[in-house]
JSON list of C-alpha atoms in Angstrom, two decimals:
[
{"chain": "A", "resi": 3, "resn": "UNK", "atom": "CA", "xyz": [32.38, 12.97, -94.68]},
{"chain": "A", "resi": 4, "resn": "UNK", "atom": "CA", "xyz": [35.13, 10.54, -93.78]},
{"chain": "A", "resi": 5, "resn": "UNK", "atom": "CA", "xyz": [32.80, 8.43, -91.49]},
{"chain": "A", "resi": 6, "resn": "UNK", "atom": "CA", "xyz": [29.73, 8.58, -93.54]},
{"chain": "A", "resi": 7, "resn": "UNK", "atom": "CA", "xyz": [28.94, 5.34, -95.33]},
{"chain": "A", "resi": 8, "resn": "UNK", "atom": "CA", "xyz": [27.82, 5.81, -98.95]},
{"chain": "A", "resi": 9, "resn": "UNK", "atom": "CA", "xyz": [24.99, 3.50, -100.24]},
{"chain": "A", "resi": 10, "resn": "UNK", "atom": "CA", "xyz": [25.15, 2.93, -103.94]},
{"chain": "A", "resi": 11, "resn": "UNK", "atom": "CA", "xyz": [21.62, 2.26, -105.37]},
{"chain": "A", "resi": 12, "resn": "UNK", "atom": "CA", "xyz": [20.97, -1.27, -106.43]},
{"chain": "A", "resi": 13, "resn": "UNK", "atom": "CA", "xyz": [19.77, -1.45, -110.11]},
{"chain": "A", "resi": 14, "resn": "UNK", "atom": "CA", "xyz": [16.78, -3.64, -110.50]},
{"chain": "A", "resi": 15, "resn": "UNK", "atom": "CA", "xyz": [14.76, -4.67, -113.65]},
{"chain": "A", "resi": 16, "resn": "UNK", "atom": "CA", "xyz": [10.99, -4.95, -113.28]},
{"chain": "A", "resi": 17, "resn": "UNK", "atom": "CA", "xyz": [11.08, -7.84, -115.61]},
{"chain": "A", "resi": 18, "resn": "UNK", "atom": "CA", "xyz": [13.15, -9.80, -112.98]},
{"chain": "A", "resi": 19, "resn": "UNK", "atom": "CA", "xyz": [11.95, -8.30, -109.67]},
{"chain": "A", "resi": 20, "resn": "UNK", "atom": "CA", "xyz": [8.26, -8.43, -108.76]},
{"chain": "A", "resi": 21, "resn": "UNK", "atom": "CA", "xyz": [6.88, -5.65, -106.39]},
{"chain": "A", "resi": 22, "resn": "UNK", "atom": "CA", "xyz": [6.74, -8.16, -103.41]},
{"chain": "A", "resi": 23, "resn": "UNK", "atom": "CA", "xyz": [10.48, -8.71, -103.59]},
{"chain": "A", "resi": 24, "resn": "UNK", "atom": "CA", "xyz": [11.22, -5.11, -103.97]},
{"chain": "A", "resi": 25, "resn": "UNK", "atom": "CA", "xyz": [9.08, -4.25, -100.78]},
{"chain": "A", "resi": 26, "resn": "UNK", "atom": "CA", "xyz": [10.42, -7.06, -98.69]},
{"chain": "A", "resi": 27, "resn": "UNK", "atom": "CA", "xyz": [14.06, -7.14, -99.70]},
{"chain": "A", "resi": 28, "resn": "UNK", "atom": "CA", "xyz": [14.95, -3.50, -100.42]},
{"chain": "A", "resi": 29, "resn": "UNK", "atom": "CA", "xyz": [12.27, -1.06, -99.32]},
{"chain": "A", "resi": 30, "resn": "UNK", "atom": "CA", "xyz": [11.74, -2.58, -95.91]},
{"chain": "A", "resi": 31, "resn": "UNK", "atom": "CA", "xyz": [15.54, -2.42, -95.30]},
{"chain": "A", "resi": 32, "resn": "UNK", "atom": "CA", "xyz": [15.86, 1.24, -96.71]},
{"chain": "A", "resi": 33, "resn": "UNK", "atom": "CA", "xyz": [18.25, 0.08, -99.49]},
{"chain": "A", "resi": 34, "resn": "UNK", "atom": "CA", "xyz": [18.24, 2.64, -102.23]},
{"chain": "A", "resi": 35, "resn": "UNK", "atom": "CA", "xyz": [17.09, 1.27, -105.58]},
{"chain": "A", "resi": 36, "resn": "UNK", "atom": "CA", "xyz": [16.71, 2.25, -109.21]},
{"chain": "A", "resi": 37, "resn": "UNK", "atom": "CA", "xyz": [14.04, 0.17, -110.98]},
{"chain": "A", "resi": 38, "resn": "UNK", "atom": "CA", "xyz": [14.21, -0.21, -114.75]},
{"chain": "A", "resi": 39, "resn": "UNK", "atom": "CA", "xyz": [11.40, -0.98, -117.12]},
{"chain": "A", "resi": 40, "resn": "UNK", "atom": "CA", "xyz": [8.45, -0.42, -114.76]},
{"chain": "A", "resi": 41, "resn": "UNK", "atom": "CA", "xyz": [5.45, -1.10, -116.92]},
{"chain": "A", "resi": 42, "resn": "UNK", "atom": "CA", "xyz": [3.25, 1.74, -118.17]},
{"chain": "A", "resi": 43, "resn": "UNK", "atom": "CA", "xyz": [-0.06, 0.46, -116.98]},
{"chain": "A", "resi": 44, "resn": "UNK", "atom": "CA", "xyz": [-1.97, -2.25, -115.29]},
{"chain": "A", "resi": 45, "resn": "UNK", "atom": "CA", "xyz": [-0.71, -3.31, -111.88]},
{"chain": "A", "resi": 46, "resn": "UNK", "atom": "CA", "xyz": [2.91, -3.19, -112.94]},
{"chain": "A", "resi": 47, "resn": "UNK", "atom": "CA", "xyz": [2.90, -6.86, -113.75]},
{"chain": "A", "resi": 48, "resn": "UNK", "atom": "CA", "xyz": [6.09, -7.98, -115.15]},
{"chain": "A", "resi": 49, "resn": "UNK", "atom": "CA", "xyz": [5.27, -7.43, -118.87]},
{"chain": "A", "resi": 50, "resn": "UNK", "atom": "CA", "xyz": [7.25, -4.45, -120.03]},
{"chain": "A", "resi": 51, "resn": "UNK", "atom": "CA", "xyz": [9.85, -4.55, -122.78]},
{"chain": "A", "resi": 52, "resn": "UNK", "atom": "CA", "xyz": [13.56, -4.13, -122.09]},
{"chain": "A", "resi": 53, "resn": "UNK", "atom": "CA", "xyz": [13.94, -1.11, -124.23]},
{"chain": "A", "resi": 54, "resn": "UNK", "atom": "CA", "xyz": [13.35, 1.33, -121.33]},
{"chain": "A", "resi": 55, "resn": "UNK", "atom": "CA", "xyz": [11.31, 3.65, -123.30]},
{"chain": "A", "resi": 56, "resn": "UNK", "atom": "CA", "xyz": [8.50, 5.32, -121.43]},
{"chain": "A", "resi": 57, "resn": "UNK", "atom": "CA", "xyz": [9.50, 3.73, -118.10]},
{"chain": "A", "resi": 58, "resn": "UNK", "atom": "CA", "xyz": [8.13, 5.32, -114.83]},
{"chain": "A", "resi": 59, "resn": "UNK", "atom": "CA", "xyz": [11.62, 5.00, -113.29]},
{"chain": "A", "resi": 60, "resn": "UNK", "atom": "CA", "xyz": [14.40, 4.82, -115.71]},
{"chain": "A", "resi": 61, "resn": "UNK", "atom": "CA", "xyz": [18.08, 4.84, -114.62]},
{"chain": "A", "resi": 62, "resn": "UNK", "atom": "CA", "xyz": [20.93, 6.62, -116.15]},
{"chain": "A", "resi": 63, "resn": "UNK", "atom": "CA", "xyz": [23.96, 4.55, -117.31]},
{"chain": "A", "resi": 64, "resn": "UNK", "atom": "CA", "xyz": [23.80, 2.12, -114.27]},
{"chain": "A", "resi": 65, "resn": "UNK", "atom": "CA", "xyz": [26.99, 0.84, -112.88]},
{"chain": "A", "resi": 66, "resn": "UNK", "atom": "CA", "xyz": [27.87, -2.86, -113.16]},
{"chain": "A", "resi": 67, "resn": "UNK", "atom": "CA", "xyz": [28.26, -2.96, -109.41]},
{"chain": "A", "resi": 68, "resn": "UNK", "atom": "CA", "xyz": [24.61, -2.42, -108.86]},
{"chain": "A", "resi": 69, "resn": "UNK", "atom": "CA", "xyz": [23.75, -5.27, -111.23]},
{"chain": "A", "resi": 70, "resn": "UNK", "atom": "CA", "xyz": [26.17, -7.65, -109.62]},
{"chain": "A", "resi": 71, "resn": "UNK", "atom": "CA", "xyz": [24.86, -6.73, -106.10]},
{"chain": "A", "resi": 72, "resn": "UNK", "atom": "CA", "xyz": [21.37, -7.49, -107.36]},
{"chain": "A", "resi": 73, "resn": "UNK", "atom": "CA", "xyz": [22.48, -10.81, -108.80]},
{"chain": "A", "resi": 74, "resn": "UNK", "atom": "CA", "xyz": [24.26, -12.00, -105.70]},
{"chain": "A", "resi": 75, "resn": "UNK", "atom": "CA", "xyz": [21.20, -11.06, -103.45]},
{"chain": "A", "resi": 76, "resn": "UNK", "atom": "CA", "xyz": [18.94, -12.97, -105.88]},
{"chain": "A", "resi": 77, "resn": "UNK", "atom": "CA", "xyz": [21.01, -15.95, -106.61]},
{"chain": "A", "resi": 78, "resn": "UNK", "atom": "CA", "xyz": [19.63, -19.42, -106.05]},
{"chain": "A", "resi": 79, "resn": "UNK", "atom": "CA", "xyz": [16.24, -18.09, -105.09]},
{"chain": "A", "resi": 80, "resn": "UNK", "atom": "CA", "xyz": [13.69, -20.53, -106.44]},
{"chain": "A", "resi": 81, "resn": "UNK", "atom": "CA", "xyz": [10.52, -18.82, -105.16]},
{"chain": "A", "resi": 82, "resn": "UNK", "atom": "CA", "xyz": [7.58, -18.73, -107.59]},
{"chain": "A", "resi": 83, "resn": "UNK", "atom": "CA", "xyz": [7.11, -15.48, -109.58]},
{"chain": "A", "resi": 84, "resn": "UNK", "atom": "CA", "xyz": [5.05, -14.36, -112.59]},
{"chain": "A", "resi": 85, "resn": "UNK", "atom": "CA", "xyz": [7.22, -14.06, -115.57]},
{"chain": "A", "resi": 86, "resn": "UNK", "atom": "CA", "xyz": [6.98, -11.47, -118.32]},
{"chain": "A", "resi": 87, "resn": "UNK", "atom": "CA", "xyz": [5.13, -13.81, -120.68]},
{"chain": "A", "resi": 88, "resn": "UNK", "atom": "CA", "xyz": [2.32, -14.00, -118.14]},
{"chain": "A", "resi": 89, "resn": "UNK", "atom": "CA", "xyz": [2.95, -17.54, -116.86]},
{"chain": "A", "resi": 90, "resn": "UNK", "atom": "CA", "xyz": [4.09, -18.66, -113.43]},
{"chain": "A", "resi": 91, "resn": "UNK", "atom": "CA", "xyz": [7.26, -20.80, -113.10]},
{"chain": "A", "resi": 92, "resn": "UNK", "atom": "CA", "xyz": [9.80, -21.47, -110.41]},
{"chain": "A", "resi": 93, "resn": "UNK", "atom": "CA", "xyz": [13.13, -19.87, -111.40]},
{"chain": "A", "resi": 94, "resn": "UNK", "atom": "CA", "xyz": [16.16, -18.00, -109.99]},
{"chain": "A", "resi": 95, "resn": "UNK", "atom": "CA", "xyz": [15.53, -14.28, -109.82]},
{"chain": "A", "resi": 96, "resn": "UNK", "atom": "CA", "xyz": [19.02, -13.47, -111.27]},
{"chain": "A", "resi": 97, "resn": "UNK", "atom": "CA", "xyz": [18.09, -15.25, -114.62]},
{"chain": "A", "resi": 98, "resn": "UNK", "atom": "CA", "xyz": [17.02, -13.04, -117.38]},
{"chain": "A", "resi": 99, "resn": "UNK", "atom": "CA", "xyz": [13.67, -14.15, -118.89]},
{"chain": "A", "resi": 100, "resn": "UNK", "atom": "CA", "xyz": [14.06, -13.76, -122.74]},
{"chain": "A", "resi": 101, "resn": "UNK", "atom": "CA", "xyz": [10.27, -13.18, -123.17]},
{"chain": "A", "resi": 102, "resn": "UNK", "atom": "CA", "xyz": [10.67, -9.75, -121.40]},
{"chain": "A", "resi": 103, "resn": "UNK", "atom": "CA", "xyz": [12.21, -8.20, -124.42]},
{"chain": "A", "resi": 104, "resn": "UNK", "atom": "CA", "xyz": [10.38, -9.85, -127.13]},
{"chain": "A", "resi": 105, "resn": "UNK", "atom": "CA", "xyz": [7.75, -8.62, -129.40]},
{"chain": "A", "resi": 106, "resn": "UNK", "atom": "CA", "xyz": [5.95, -11.90, -129.89]},
{"chain": "A", "resi": 107, "resn": "UNK", "atom": "CA", "xyz": [2.18, -12.47, -129.72]},
{"chain": "A", "resi": 108, "resn": "UNK", "atom": "CA", "xyz": [2.40, -13.63, -126.01]},
{"chain": "A", "resi": 109, "resn": "UNK", "atom": "CA", "xyz": [2.92, -10.04, -124.91]},
{"chain": "A", "resi": 110, "resn": "UNK", "atom": "CA", "xyz": [0.23, -8.47, -127.13]},
{"chain": "A", "resi": 111, "resn": "UNK", "atom": "CA", "xyz": [-2.48, -9.03, -124.41]},
{"chain": "A", "resi": 112, "resn": "UNK", "atom": "CA", "xyz": [-0.60, -6.68, -122.11]},
{"chain": "A", "resi": 113, "resn": "UNK", "atom": "CA", "xyz": [-0.86, -3.77, -124.58]},
{"chain": "A", "resi": 114, "resn": "UNK", "atom": "CA", "xyz": [-4.43, -3.28, -123.75]},
{"chain": "A", "resi": 115, "resn": "UNK", "atom": "CA", "xyz": [-3.45, -2.36, -120.13]},
{"chain": "A", "resi": 116, "resn": "UNK", "atom": "CA", "xyz": [-1.00, 0.40, -120.89]},
{"chain": "A", "resi": 117, "resn": "UNK", "atom": "CA", "xyz": [-1.65, 3.88, -119.64]},
{"chain": "A", "resi": 118, "resn": "UNK", "atom": "CA", "xyz": [-4.03, 5.97, -121.77]},
{"chain": "A", "resi": 119, "resn": "UNK", "atom": "CA", "xyz": [-1.46, 8.77, -121.08]},
{"chain": "A", "resi": 120, "resn": "UNK", "atom": "CA", "xyz": [0.92, 7.21, -123.60]},
{"chain": "A", "resi": 121, "resn": "UNK", "atom": "CA", "xyz": [-1.34, 8.29, -126.38]},
{"chain": "A", "resi": 122, "resn": "UNK", "atom": "CA", "xyz": [-3.33, 11.17, -124.84]},
{"chain": "A", "resi": 123, "resn": "UNK", "atom": "CA", "xyz": [-0.35, 13.15, -123.51]},
{"chain": "A", "resi": 124, "resn": "UNK", "atom": "CA", "xyz": [1.53, 13.71, -126.73]},
{"chain": "A", "resi": 125, "resn": "UNK", "atom": "CA", "xyz": [1.83, 17.49, -127.70]},
{"chain": "A", "resi": 126, "resn": "UNK", "atom": "CA", "xyz": [-0.45, 17.05, -130.71]},
{"chain": "A", "resi": 127, "resn": "UNK", "atom": "CA", "xyz": [-3.11, 15.17, -128.62]},
{"chain": "A", "resi": 128, "resn": "UNK", "atom": "CA", "xyz": [-3.05, 17.60, -125.80]},
{"chain": "A", "resi": 129, "resn": "UNK", "atom": "CA", "xyz": [-3.25, 20.75, -127.96]},
{"chain": "A", "resi": 130, "resn": "UNK", "atom": "CA", "xyz": [-6.30, 19.40, -129.68]},
{"chain": "A", "resi": 131, "resn": "UNK", "atom": "CA", "xyz": [-8.00, 17.72, -126.73]},
{"chain": "A", "resi": 132, "resn": "UNK", "atom": "CA", "xyz": [-11.50, 19.25, -126.37]},
{"chain": "A", "resi": 133, "resn": "UNK", "atom": "CA", "xyz": [-11.52, 18.92, -122.63]},
{"chain": "A", "resi": 134, "resn": "UNK", "atom": "CA", "xyz": [-7.88, 20.08, -121.84]},
{"chain": "A", "resi": 135, "resn": "UNK", "atom": "CA", "xyz": [-6.66, 22.33, -124.62]},
{"chain": "A", "resi": 136, "resn": "UNK", "atom": "CA", "xyz": [-8.36, 25.49, -123.05]},
{"chain": "A", "resi": 137, "resn": "UNK", "atom": "CA", "xyz": [-7.74, 24.60, -119.36]},
{"chain": "A", "resi": 138, "resn": "UNK", "atom": "CA", "xyz": [-5.68, 27.22, -117.53]},
{"chain": "A", "resi": 139, "resn": "UNK", "atom": "CA", "xyz": [-2.71, 25.62, -115.76]},
{"chain": "A", "resi": 140, "resn": "UNK", "atom": "CA", "xyz": [-0.20, 27.10, -113.37]},
{"chain": "A", "resi": 141, "resn": "UNK", "atom": "CA", "xyz": [3.01, 28.28, -114.94]},
{"chain": "A", "resi": 142, "resn": "UNK", "atom": "CA", "xyz": [4.28, 30.51, -112.23]},
{"chain": "A", "resi": 143, "resn": "UNK", "atom": "CA", "xyz": [3.64, 33.28, -109.73]},
{"chain": "A", "resi": 144, "resn": "UNK", "atom": "CA", "xyz": [3.72, 37.07, -109.94]},
{"chain": "A", "resi": 145, "resn": "UNK", "atom": "CA", "xyz": [5.72, 39.37, -107.58]},
{"chain": "A", "resi": 146, "resn": "UNK", "atom": "CA", "xyz": [2.82, 39.24, -105.01]},
{"chain": "A", "resi": 147, "resn": "UNK", "atom": "CA", "xyz": [2.65, 35.52, -104.92]},
{"chain": "A", "resi": 148, "resn": "UNK", "atom": "CA", "xyz": [-0.52, 35.12, -107.05]},
{"chain": "A", "resi": 149, "resn": "UNK", "atom": "CA", "xyz": [-0.68, 32.20, -109.45]},
{"chain": "A", "resi": 150, "resn": "UNK", "atom": "CA", "xyz": [-0.20, 32.81, -113.09]},
{"chain": "A", "resi": 151, "resn": "UNK", "atom": "CA", "xyz": [-2.02, 30.46, -115.33]},
{"chain": "A", "resi": 152, "resn": "UNK", "atom": "CA", "xyz": [-1.76, 29.76, -119.12]},
{"chain": "A", "resi": 153, "resn": "UNK", "atom": "CA", "xyz": [-4.09, 27.83, -121.43]},
{"chain": "A", "resi": 154, "resn": "UNK", "atom": "CA", "xyz": [-2.56, 24.47, -122.26]},
{"chain": "A", "resi": 155, "resn": "UNK", "atom": "CA", "xyz": [-2.77, 24.90, -126.00]},
{"chain": "A", "resi": 156, "resn": "UNK", "atom": "CA", "xyz": [-0.94, 28.28, -125.75]},
{"chain": "A", "resi": 157, "resn": "UNK", "atom": "CA", "xyz": [1.71, 26.77, -123.56]},
{"chain": "A", "resi": 158, "resn": "UNK", "atom": "CA", "xyz": [2.33, 23.98, -126.07]},
{"chain": "A", "resi": 159, "resn": "UNK", "atom": "CA", "xyz": [2.67, 26.54, -128.82]},
{"chain": "A", "resi": 160, "resn": "UNK", "atom": "CA", "xyz": [5.23, 28.51, -126.65]},
{"chain": "A", "resi": 161, "resn": "UNK", "atom": "CA", "xyz": [7.37, 25.47, -125.90]},
{"chain": "A", "resi": 162, "resn": "UNK", "atom": "CA", "xyz": [7.48, 24.39, -129.47]},
{"chain": "A", "resi": 163, "resn": "UNK", "atom": "CA", "xyz": [9.18, 27.77, -130.40]},
{"chain": "A", "resi": 164, "resn": "UNK", "atom": "CA", "xyz": [10.66, 29.08, -127.08]},
{"chain": "A", "resi": 165, "resn": "UNK", "atom": "CA", "xyz": [14.33, 29.92, -126.90]},
{"chain": "A", "resi": 166, "resn": "UNK", "atom": "CA", "xyz": [14.20, 31.60, -123.55]},
{"chain": "A", "resi": 167, "resn": "UNK", "atom": "CA", "xyz": [17.10, 31.29, -121.17]},
{"chain": "A", "resi": 168, "resn": "UNK", "atom": "CA", "xyz": [14.76, 30.71, -118.29]},
{"chain": "A", "resi": 169, "resn": "UNK", "atom": "CA", "xyz": [11.63, 29.23, -119.99]},
{"chain": "A", "resi": 170, "resn": "UNK", "atom": "CA", "xyz": [8.16, 29.03, -118.50]},
{"chain": "A", "resi": 171, "resn": "UNK", "atom": "CA", "xyz": [6.88, 25.58, -117.55]},
{"chain": "A", "resi": 172, "resn": "UNK", "atom": "CA", "xyz": [3.70, 24.20, -116.18]},
{"chain": "A", "resi": 173, "resn": "UNK", "atom": "CA", "xyz": [3.94, 22.67, -112.67]},
{"chain": "A", "resi": 174, "resn": "UNK", "atom": "CA", "xyz": [0.34, 22.45, -111.51]},
{"chain": "A", "resi": 175, "resn": "UNK", "atom": "CA", "xyz": [-0.54, 20.62, -108.25]},
{"chain": "A", "resi": 176, "resn": "UNK", "atom": "CA", "xyz": [-4.20, 21.45, -108.35]},
{"chain": "A", "resi": 177, "resn": "UNK", "atom": "CA", "xyz": [-5.18, 20.11, -111.75]},
{"chain": "A", "resi": 178, "resn": "UNK", "atom": "CA", "xyz": [-7.35, 17.57, -110.04]},
{"chain": "A", "resi": 179, "resn": "UNK", "atom": "CA", "xyz": [-9.64, 20.35, -108.74]},
{"chain": "A", "resi": 180, "resn": "UNK", "atom": "CA", "xyz": [-10.61, 21.43, -112.16]},
{"chain": "A", "resi": 181, "resn": "UNK", "atom": "CA", "xyz": [-13.67, 19.62, -113.45]},
{"chain": "A", "resi": 182, "resn": "UNK", "atom": "CA", "xyz": [-12.15, 18.96, -116.83]},
{"chain": "A", "resi": 183, "resn": "UNK", "atom": "CA", "xyz": [-8.44, 18.64, -116.12]},
{"chain": "A", "resi": 184, "resn": "UNK", "atom": "CA", "xyz": [-8.94, 16.09, -113.37]},
{"chain": "A", "resi": 185, "resn": "UNK", "atom": "CA", "xyz": [-9.65, 13.65, -116.26]},
{"chain": "A", "resi": 186, "resn": "UNK", "atom": "CA", "xyz": [-5.86, 13.40, -116.30]},
{"chain": "A", "resi": 187, "resn": "UNK", "atom": "CA", "xyz": [-6.15, 11.13, -113.25]},
{"chain": "A", "resi": 188, "resn": "UNK", "atom": "CA", "xyz": [-7.82, 8.54, -115.41]},
{"chain": "A", "resi": 189, "resn": "UNK", "atom": "CA", "xyz": [-4.95, 8.39, -117.75]},
{"chain": "A", "resi": 190, "resn": "UNK", "atom": "CA", "xyz": [-2.48, 6.70, -115.53]},
{"chain": "A", "resi": 191, "resn": "UNK", "atom": "CA", "xyz": [-2.18, 4.37, -112.40]},
{"chain": "A", "resi": 192, "resn": "UNK", "atom": "CA", "xyz": [0.54, 4.32, -109.77]},
{"chain": "A", "resi": 193, "resn": "UNK", "atom": "CA", "xyz": [2.68, 1.13, -110.28]},
{"chain": "A", "resi": 194, "resn": "UNK", "atom": "CA", "xyz": [2.48, -1.32, -107.48]},
{"chain": "A", "resi": 195, "resn": "UNK", "atom": "CA", "xyz": [6.17, -0.71, -106.72]},
{"chain": "A", "resi": 196, "resn": "UNK", "atom": "CA", "xyz": [5.09, 2.62, -105.26]},
{"chain": "A", "resi": 197, "resn": "UNK", "atom": "CA", "xyz": [1.64, 1.83, -103.91]},
{"chain": "A", "resi": 198, "resn": "UNK", "atom": "CA", "xyz": [2.44, 2.45, -100.16]},
{"chain": "A", "resi": 199, "resn": "UNK", "atom": "CA", "xyz": [1.30, 6.03, -99.55]},
{"chain": "A", "resi": 200, "resn": "UNK", "atom": "CA", "xyz": [1.88, 7.00, -95.98]},
{"chain": "A", "resi": 201, "resn": "UNK", "atom": "CA", "xyz": [0.84, 10.58, -96.61]},
{"chain": "A", "resi": 202, "resn": "UNK", "atom": "CA", "xyz": [-2.50, 9.45, -97.50]},
{"chain": "A", "resi": 203, "resn": "UNK", "atom": "CA", "xyz": [-3.16, 8.60, -93.86]},
{"chain": "A", "resi": 204, "resn": "UNK", "atom": "CA", "xyz": [-3.47, 12.26, -93.04]},
{"chain": "A", "resi": 205, "resn": "UNK", "atom": "CA", "xyz": [-6.24, 12.78, -95.51]},
{"chain": "A", "resi": 206, "resn": "UNK", "atom": "CA", "xyz": [-6.45, 14.70, -98.74]},
{"chain": "A", "resi": 207, "resn": "UNK", "atom": "CA", "xyz": [-7.26, 18.03, -97.09]},
{"chain": "A", "resi": 208, "resn": "UNK", "atom": "CA", "xyz": [-4.12, 18.03, -94.78]},
{"chain": "A", "resi": 209, "resn": "UNK", "atom": "CA", "xyz": [-1.50, 16.26, -97.05]},
{"chain": "A", "resi": 210, "resn": "UNK", "atom": "CA", "xyz": [1.14, 18.35, -98.79]},
{"chain": "A", "resi": 211, "resn": "UNK", "atom": "CA", "xyz": [1.13, 18.43, -102.66]},
{"chain": "A", "resi": 212, "resn": "UNK", "atom": "CA", "xyz": [2.05, 15.10, -104.06]},
{"chain": "A", "resi": 213, "resn": "UNK", "atom": "CA", "xyz": [1.19, 15.01, -107.67]},
{"chain": "A", "resi": 214, "resn": "UNK", "atom": "CA", "xyz": [1.70, 17.50, -110.50]},
{"chain": "A", "resi": 215, "resn": "UNK", "atom": "CA", "xyz": [1.07, 17.90, -114.20]}
]
């Protein structure tokens, strides 16, 4: 391990770093990144709040070294970017836009673009959803390798009361093949930070599993 160089992830904030900058300056150079406050909906435009709740990619306690590195790389860059309040202005990327964390009326228009999953995927909503509550979803395999499925409403009841040392959990990669459960695909969109899907080039039938519920 003595000769192996360790790369510490750079901590970025979606309010300050548009997808184009992420792709060009980090992803293209294979620099590991943690992105905070990725918006839950729309095209991941820079309109999320700074509280980190519900983010698609949320870091643990990020070290200050990552933030400092980010600030140094972005310093004095005056390229035009879309600010969190929905307006364009020329500014340095290392400056925090105060409107990102505000709850003023300028941000209300963005609420209409949030993922339906935020409201439809609560335990109460799922357990009473007429299309999903009785859908059998994969929760494991038996000794012979056959899939074990459980209705979603039964699983939700189980997880609310279970005290198992090794609990069951739903991990279903084929939910999109069910005529009712595939509606889940309408409840979210892939943020534009992660829109490059190289495995998609091999086609749906040949690609390995890549999404689960």
